[in-house]
Short mmCIF file of C-alpha atoms and ligand atoms in Angstrom, two decimals:
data_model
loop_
_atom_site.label_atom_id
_atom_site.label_comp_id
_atom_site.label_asym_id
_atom_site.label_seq_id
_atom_site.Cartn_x
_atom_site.Cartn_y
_atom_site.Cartn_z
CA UNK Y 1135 0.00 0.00 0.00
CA UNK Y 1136 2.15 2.47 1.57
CA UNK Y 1137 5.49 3.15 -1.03
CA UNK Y 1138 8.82 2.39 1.08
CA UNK Y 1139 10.26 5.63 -0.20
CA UNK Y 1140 7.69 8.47 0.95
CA UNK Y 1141 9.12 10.26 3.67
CA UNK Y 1142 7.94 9.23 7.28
CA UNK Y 1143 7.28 12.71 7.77
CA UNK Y 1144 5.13 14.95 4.84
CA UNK Y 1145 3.70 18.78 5.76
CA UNK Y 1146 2.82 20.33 2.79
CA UNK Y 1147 1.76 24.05 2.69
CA UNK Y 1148 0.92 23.71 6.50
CA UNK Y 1149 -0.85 26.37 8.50
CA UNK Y 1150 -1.64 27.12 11.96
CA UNK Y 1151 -3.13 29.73 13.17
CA UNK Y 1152 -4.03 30.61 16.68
CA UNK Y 1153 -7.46 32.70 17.67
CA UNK Y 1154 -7.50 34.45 20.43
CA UNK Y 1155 -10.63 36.61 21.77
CA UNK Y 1156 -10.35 39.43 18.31
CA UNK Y 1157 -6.94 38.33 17.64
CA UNK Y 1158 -5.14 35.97 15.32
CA UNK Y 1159 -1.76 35.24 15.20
CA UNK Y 1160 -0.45 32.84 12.16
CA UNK Y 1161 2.24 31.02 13.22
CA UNK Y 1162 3.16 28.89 10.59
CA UNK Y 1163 2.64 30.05 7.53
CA UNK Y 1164 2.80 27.47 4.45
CA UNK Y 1165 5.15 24.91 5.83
CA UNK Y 1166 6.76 22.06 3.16
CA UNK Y 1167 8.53 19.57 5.35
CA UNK Y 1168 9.82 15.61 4.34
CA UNK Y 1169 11.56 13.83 6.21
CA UNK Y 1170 12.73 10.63 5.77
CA UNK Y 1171 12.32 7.86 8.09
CA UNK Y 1172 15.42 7.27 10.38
CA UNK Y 1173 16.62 10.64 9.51
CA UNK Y 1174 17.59 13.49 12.35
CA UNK Y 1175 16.34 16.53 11.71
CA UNK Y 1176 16.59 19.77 13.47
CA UNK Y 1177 14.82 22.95 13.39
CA UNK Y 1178 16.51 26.03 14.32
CA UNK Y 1179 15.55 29.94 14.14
CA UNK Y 1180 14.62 33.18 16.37
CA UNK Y 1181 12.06 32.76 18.94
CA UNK Y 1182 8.75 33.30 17.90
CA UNK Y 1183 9.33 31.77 14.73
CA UNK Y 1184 6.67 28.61 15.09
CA UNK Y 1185 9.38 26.13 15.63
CA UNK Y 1186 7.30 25.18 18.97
CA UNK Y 1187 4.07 25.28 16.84
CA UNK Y 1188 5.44 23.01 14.09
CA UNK Y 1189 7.07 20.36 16.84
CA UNK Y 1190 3.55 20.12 19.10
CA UNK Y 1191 1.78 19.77 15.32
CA UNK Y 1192 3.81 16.59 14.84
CA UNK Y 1193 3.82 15.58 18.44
CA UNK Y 1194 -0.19 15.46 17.91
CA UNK Y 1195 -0.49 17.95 20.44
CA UNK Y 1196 -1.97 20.69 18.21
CA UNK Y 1197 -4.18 20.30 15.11
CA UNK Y 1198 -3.21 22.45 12.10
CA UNK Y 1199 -5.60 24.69 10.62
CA UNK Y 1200 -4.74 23.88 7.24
CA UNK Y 1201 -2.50 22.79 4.60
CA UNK Y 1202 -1.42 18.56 4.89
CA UNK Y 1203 0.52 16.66 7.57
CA UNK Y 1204 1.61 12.95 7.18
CA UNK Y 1205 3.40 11.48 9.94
CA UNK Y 1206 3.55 7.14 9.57
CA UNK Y 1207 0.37 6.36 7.88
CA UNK Y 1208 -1.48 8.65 10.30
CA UNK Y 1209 -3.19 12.37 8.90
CA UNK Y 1210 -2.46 14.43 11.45
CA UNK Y 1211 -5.40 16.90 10.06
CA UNK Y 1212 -8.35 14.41 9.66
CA UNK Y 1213 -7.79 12.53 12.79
CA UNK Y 1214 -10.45 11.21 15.34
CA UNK Y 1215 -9.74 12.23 19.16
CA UNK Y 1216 -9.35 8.68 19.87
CA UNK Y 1217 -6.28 7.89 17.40
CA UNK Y 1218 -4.81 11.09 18.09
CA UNK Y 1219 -4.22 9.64 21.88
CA UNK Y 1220 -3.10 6.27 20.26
CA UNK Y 1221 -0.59 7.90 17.81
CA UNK Y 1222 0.86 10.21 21.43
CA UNK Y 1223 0.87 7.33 23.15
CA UNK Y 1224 2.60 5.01 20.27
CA UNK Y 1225 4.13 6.93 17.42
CA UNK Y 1226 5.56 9.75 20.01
CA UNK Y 1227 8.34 9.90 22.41
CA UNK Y 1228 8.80 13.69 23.51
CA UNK Y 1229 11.38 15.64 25.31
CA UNK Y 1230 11.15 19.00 27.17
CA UNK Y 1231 13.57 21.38 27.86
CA UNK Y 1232 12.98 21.78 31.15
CA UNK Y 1233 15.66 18.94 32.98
CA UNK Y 1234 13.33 18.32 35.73
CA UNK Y 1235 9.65 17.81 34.46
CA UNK Y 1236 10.82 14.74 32.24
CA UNK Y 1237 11.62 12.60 35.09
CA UNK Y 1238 10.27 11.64 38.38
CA UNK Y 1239 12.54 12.74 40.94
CA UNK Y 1240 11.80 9.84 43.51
CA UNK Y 1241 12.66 7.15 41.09
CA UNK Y 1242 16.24 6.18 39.75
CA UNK Y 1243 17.08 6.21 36.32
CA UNK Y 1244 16.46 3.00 35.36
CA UNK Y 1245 13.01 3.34 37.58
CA UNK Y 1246 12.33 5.85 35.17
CA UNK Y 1247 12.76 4.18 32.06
CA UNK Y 1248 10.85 1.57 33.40
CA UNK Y 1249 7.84 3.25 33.99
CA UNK Y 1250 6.19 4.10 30.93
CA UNK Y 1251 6.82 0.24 30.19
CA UNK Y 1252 5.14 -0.42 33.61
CA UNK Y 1253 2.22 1.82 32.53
CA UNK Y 1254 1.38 0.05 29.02
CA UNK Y 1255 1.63 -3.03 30.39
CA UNK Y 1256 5.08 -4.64 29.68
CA UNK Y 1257 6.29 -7.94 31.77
CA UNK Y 1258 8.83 -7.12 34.64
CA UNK Y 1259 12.14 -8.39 33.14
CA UNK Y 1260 11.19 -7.36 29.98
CA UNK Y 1261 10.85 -3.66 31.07
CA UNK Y 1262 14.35 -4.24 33.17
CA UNK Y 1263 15.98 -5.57 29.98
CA UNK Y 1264 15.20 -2.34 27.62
CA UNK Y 1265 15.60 -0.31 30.53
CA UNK Y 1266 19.07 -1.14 30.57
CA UNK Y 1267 19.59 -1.56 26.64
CA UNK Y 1268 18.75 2.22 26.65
CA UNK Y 1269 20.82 3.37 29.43
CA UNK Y 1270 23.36 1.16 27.44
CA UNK Y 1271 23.43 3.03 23.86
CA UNK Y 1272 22.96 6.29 26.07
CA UNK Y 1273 26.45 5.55 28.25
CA UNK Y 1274 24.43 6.00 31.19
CA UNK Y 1275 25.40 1.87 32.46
CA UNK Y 1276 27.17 3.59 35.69
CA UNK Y 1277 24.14 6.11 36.48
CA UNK Y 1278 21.25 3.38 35.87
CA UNK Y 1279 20.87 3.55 39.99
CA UNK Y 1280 21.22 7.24 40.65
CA UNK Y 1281 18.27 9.45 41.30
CA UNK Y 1282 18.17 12.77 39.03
CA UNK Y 1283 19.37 14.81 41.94
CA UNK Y 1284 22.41 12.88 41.82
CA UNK Y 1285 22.91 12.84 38.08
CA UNK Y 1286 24.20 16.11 35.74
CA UNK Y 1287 21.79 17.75 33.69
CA UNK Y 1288 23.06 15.90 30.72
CA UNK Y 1289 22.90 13.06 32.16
CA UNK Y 1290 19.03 13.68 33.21
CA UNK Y 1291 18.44 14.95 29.50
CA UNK Y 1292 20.08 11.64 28.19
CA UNK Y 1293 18.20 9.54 31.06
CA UNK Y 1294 14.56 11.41 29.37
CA UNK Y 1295 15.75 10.80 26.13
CA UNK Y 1296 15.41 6.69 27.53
CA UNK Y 1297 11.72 7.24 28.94
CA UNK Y 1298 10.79 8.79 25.64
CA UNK Y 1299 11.77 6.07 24.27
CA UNK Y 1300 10.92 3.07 26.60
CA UNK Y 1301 7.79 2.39 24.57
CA UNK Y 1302 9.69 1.82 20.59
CA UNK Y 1303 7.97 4.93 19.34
CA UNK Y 1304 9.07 5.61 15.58
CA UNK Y 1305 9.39 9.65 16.11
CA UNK Y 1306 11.22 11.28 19.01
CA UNK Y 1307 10.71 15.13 19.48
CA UNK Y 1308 12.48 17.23 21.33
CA UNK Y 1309 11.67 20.98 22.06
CA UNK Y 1310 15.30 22.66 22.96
CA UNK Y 1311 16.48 19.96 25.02
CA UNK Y 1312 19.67 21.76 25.85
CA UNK Y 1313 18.42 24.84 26.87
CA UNK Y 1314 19.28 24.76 30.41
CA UNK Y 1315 22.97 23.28 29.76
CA UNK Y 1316 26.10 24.61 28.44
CA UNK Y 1317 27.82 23.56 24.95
CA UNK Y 1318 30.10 20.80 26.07
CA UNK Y 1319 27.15 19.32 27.81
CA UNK Y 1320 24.56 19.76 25.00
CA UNK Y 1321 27.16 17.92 22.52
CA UNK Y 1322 26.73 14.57 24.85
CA UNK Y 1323 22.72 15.27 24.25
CA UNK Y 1324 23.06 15.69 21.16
CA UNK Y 1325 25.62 12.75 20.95
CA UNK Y 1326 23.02 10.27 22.57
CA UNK Y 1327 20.48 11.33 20.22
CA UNK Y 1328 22.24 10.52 17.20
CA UNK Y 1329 23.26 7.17 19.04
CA UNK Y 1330 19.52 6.37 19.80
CA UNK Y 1331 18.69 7.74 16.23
CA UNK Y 1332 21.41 5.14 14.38
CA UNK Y 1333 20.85 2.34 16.48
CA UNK Y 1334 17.29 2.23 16.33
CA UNK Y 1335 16.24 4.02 13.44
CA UNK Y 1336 14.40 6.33 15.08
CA UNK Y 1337 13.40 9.32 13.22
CA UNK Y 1338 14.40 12.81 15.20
CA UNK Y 1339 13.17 16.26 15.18
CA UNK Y 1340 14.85 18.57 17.36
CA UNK Y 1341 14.08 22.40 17.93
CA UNK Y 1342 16.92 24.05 19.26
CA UNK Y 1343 18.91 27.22 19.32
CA UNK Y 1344 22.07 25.60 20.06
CA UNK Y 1345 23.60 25.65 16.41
CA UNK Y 1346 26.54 22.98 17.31
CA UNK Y 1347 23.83 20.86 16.41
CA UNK Y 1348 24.85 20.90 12.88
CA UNK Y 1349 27.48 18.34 13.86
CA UNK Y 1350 24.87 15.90 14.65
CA UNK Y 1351 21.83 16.08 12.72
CA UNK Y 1352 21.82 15.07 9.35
CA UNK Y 1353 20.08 18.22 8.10
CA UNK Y 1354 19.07 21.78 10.09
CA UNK Y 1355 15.97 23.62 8.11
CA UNK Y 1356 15.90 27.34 9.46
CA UNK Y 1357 12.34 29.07 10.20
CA UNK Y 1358 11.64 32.05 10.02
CA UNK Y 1359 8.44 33.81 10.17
CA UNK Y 1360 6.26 30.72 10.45
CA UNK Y 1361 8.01 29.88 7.25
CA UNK Y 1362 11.12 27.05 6.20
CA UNK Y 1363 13.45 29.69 5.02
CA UNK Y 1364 16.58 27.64 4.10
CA UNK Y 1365 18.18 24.02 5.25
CA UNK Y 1366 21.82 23.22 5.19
CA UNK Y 1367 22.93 19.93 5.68
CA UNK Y 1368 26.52 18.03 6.63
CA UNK Y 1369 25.90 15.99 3.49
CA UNK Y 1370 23.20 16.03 1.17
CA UNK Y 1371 22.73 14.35 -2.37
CA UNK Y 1372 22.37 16.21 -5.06
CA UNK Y 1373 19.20 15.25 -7.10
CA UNK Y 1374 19.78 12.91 -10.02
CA UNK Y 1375 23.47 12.96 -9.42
CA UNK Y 1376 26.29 10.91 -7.33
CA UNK Y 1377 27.11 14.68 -6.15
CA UNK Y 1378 27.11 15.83 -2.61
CA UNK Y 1379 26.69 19.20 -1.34
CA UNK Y 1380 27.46 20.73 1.88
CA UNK Y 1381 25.95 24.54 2.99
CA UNK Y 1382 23.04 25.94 3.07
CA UNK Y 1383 20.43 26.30 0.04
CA UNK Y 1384 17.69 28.24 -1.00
CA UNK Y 1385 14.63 26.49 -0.65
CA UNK Y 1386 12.03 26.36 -3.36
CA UNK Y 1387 8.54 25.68 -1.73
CA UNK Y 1388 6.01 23.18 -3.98
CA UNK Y 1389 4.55 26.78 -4.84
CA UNK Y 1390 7.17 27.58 -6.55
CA UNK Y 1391 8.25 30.39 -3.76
CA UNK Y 1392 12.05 31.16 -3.34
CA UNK Y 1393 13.57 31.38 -0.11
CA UNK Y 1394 16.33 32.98 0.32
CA UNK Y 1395 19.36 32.16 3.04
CA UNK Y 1396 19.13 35.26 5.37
CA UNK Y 1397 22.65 36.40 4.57
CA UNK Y 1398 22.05 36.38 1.28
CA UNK Y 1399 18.48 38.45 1.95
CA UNK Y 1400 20.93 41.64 2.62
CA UNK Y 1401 22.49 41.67 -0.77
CA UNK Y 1402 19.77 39.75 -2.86
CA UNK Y 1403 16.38 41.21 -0.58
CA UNK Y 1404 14.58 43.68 -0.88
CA UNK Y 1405 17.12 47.15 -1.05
CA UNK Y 1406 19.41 44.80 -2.57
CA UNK Y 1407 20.68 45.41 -5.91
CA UNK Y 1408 20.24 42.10 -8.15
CA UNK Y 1409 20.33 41.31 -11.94
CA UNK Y 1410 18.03 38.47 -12.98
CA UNK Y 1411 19.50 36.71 -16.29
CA UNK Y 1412 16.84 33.95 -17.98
CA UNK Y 1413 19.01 31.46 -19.67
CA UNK Y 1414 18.36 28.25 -21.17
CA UNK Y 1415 19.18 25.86 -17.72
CA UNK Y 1416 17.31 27.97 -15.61
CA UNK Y 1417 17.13 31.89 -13.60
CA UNK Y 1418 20.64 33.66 -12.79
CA UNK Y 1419 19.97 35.68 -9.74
CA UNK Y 1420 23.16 37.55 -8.21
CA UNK Y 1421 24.16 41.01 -6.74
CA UNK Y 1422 24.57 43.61 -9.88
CA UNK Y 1423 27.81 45.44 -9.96
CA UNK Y 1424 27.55 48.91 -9.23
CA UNK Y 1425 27.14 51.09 -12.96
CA UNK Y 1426 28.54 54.24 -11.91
P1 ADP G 2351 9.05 29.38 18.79
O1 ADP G 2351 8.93 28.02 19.40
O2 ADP G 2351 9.82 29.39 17.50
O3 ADP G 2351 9.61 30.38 19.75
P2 ADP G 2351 6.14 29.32 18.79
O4 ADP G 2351 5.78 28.22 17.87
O5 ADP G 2351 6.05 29.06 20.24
O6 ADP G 2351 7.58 29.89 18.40
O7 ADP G 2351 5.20 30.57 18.49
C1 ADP G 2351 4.97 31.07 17.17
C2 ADP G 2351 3.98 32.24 17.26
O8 ADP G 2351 2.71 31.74 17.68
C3 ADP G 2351 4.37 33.29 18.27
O9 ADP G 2351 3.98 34.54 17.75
C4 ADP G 2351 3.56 32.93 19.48
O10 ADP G 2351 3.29 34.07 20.27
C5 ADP G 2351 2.30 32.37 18.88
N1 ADP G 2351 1.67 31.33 19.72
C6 ADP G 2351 2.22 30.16 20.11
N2 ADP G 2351 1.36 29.45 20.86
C7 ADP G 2351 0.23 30.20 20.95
C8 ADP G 2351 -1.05 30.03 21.60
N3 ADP G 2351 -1.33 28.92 22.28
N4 ADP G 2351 -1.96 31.02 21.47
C9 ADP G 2351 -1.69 32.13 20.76
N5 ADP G 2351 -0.52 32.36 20.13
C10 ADP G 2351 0.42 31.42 20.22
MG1 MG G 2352 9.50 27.33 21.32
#
């Protein structure tokens, strides 16, 4: 039914927009997003931006308003209440920022893991055995007894990034997991992420402001404005060709809108001075040289 290649994740021209009393605010506005399944993605840009918006959209925590988004097999537009707890509860493992509200502070770390096994249901030693698979691929082997008060915040980020994913979920999110640490101690997040994302081909989305974690993900898109404005990636193929590319592009939206890189906005943008050339393999767009 379902083709193995379509990405695990499709938004296409995605909206959101929030109503409050007189006012509406549009936080995402026309969002194309694929991503492919086992991938890790992140999401960076200034706050306010929708980045938040566009994570608790695919975390089945918001409903868009309109446009199309695709996570598995499930619509996350036309969905009934019912599956939209089964796909949180299944499809989702999710991650705050906030060190302390993703664990329980009265349990250990391997407790903690545990639980959300304990809560759907899973047999003792089987929880006990994933438990400390996780806390394996995570580095955490020597911590599995500590209580969070006794571990770093790293450590308690990497411990949540185990609870989100005690119950095999296909998609972790995480919504600037690192905001509370330091760089040296956001690269071990990080680190354990892409662990947990190659050893179990999970698929990861991570908002974050931290941009280090170009090192780690295999592509950053930037938003800005409710809006995908550009992606750069450590390696990316280039379509129909053996070719990889590293930077960041401009991103052409299925609209046929160009995006341009935000550096580039100040010579290309608006007060910019371009030339646009129409030649046979496509539009030349670059800064025109000054005619006086
Ligand atoms: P980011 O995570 O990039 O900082 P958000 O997705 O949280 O941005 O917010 C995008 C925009 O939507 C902002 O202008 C914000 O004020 C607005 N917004 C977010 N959540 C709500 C809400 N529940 N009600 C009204 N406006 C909201
Ligand atoms: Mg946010």
């Amino acid at each position: 039914m379902s083709d193995k290649r379509e990405p695990y994740i499709e938004c296409e021209d995605l909206f959101k927009i929030y109503k409050r009393a007189d006012l509406e605010v549009v936080a995402l506005r026309g969002v194309d997003l694929n991503v492919s399944a086992g991938a890790f993605l992140s999401i960076v840009g200034a706050s306010g931006c929708g980045k938040s918006t566009l994570l608790n959209i695919l975390a089945g925590l918001e409903v868009p308003s309109a446009g199309q988004a695709r996570v598995g097999r499930r619509d996350l537009l036309n969905m009934s209440e019912r599956d939209r707890v089964q796909y949180r509860r299944h499809e989702v493992g999710f991650l705050l920022q906030s060190t302390s509200r993703n664990l329980f502070p009265y349990l250990t770390a391997l407790e903690n893991i545990e639980l959300p096994m304990a809560i759907a249901g899973e047999r003792a030693f089987q929880r006990r055995g994933r438990a400390l698979e996780l806390l394996s691929v995570l580095g955490l082997v020597q911590q599995a007894k500590r209580l969070p008060h006794q571990l770093s915040g790293g450590e308690q980020q990497r411990v949540a990034t185990g609870v989100a994913l005690a119950n095999r979920p296909g998609l972790l999110l995480a919504d600037e997991p690192t905001g509370e640490l330091d760089t040296g101690t956001a690269n071990e997040v990080f680190q354990a992420m892409q662990d947990i994302c190659r050893t179990y081909g999970v698929t990861v989305v991570v908002v974050t402001h931290y941009l280090g974690v170009g090192d780690f993900a295999d592509r950053v898109v930037h938003m800005r404005d409710g809006r995908i404005v550009a992606e750069s990636a450590r390696e990316a193929p280039l379509q129909g060709s053996g070719e990889t590319v590293q930077g960041e592009y401009v991103v052409v939206d299925r609209a046929g809108r160009l995006q341009l890189p935000v550096e580039s906005l100040e010579t290309l943008g608006p007060g910019g001075r371009v030339s646009v050339e129409v030649r046979n393999d496509g539009i030349l767009i670059k800064p025109r040289v000054s005619d006086q």
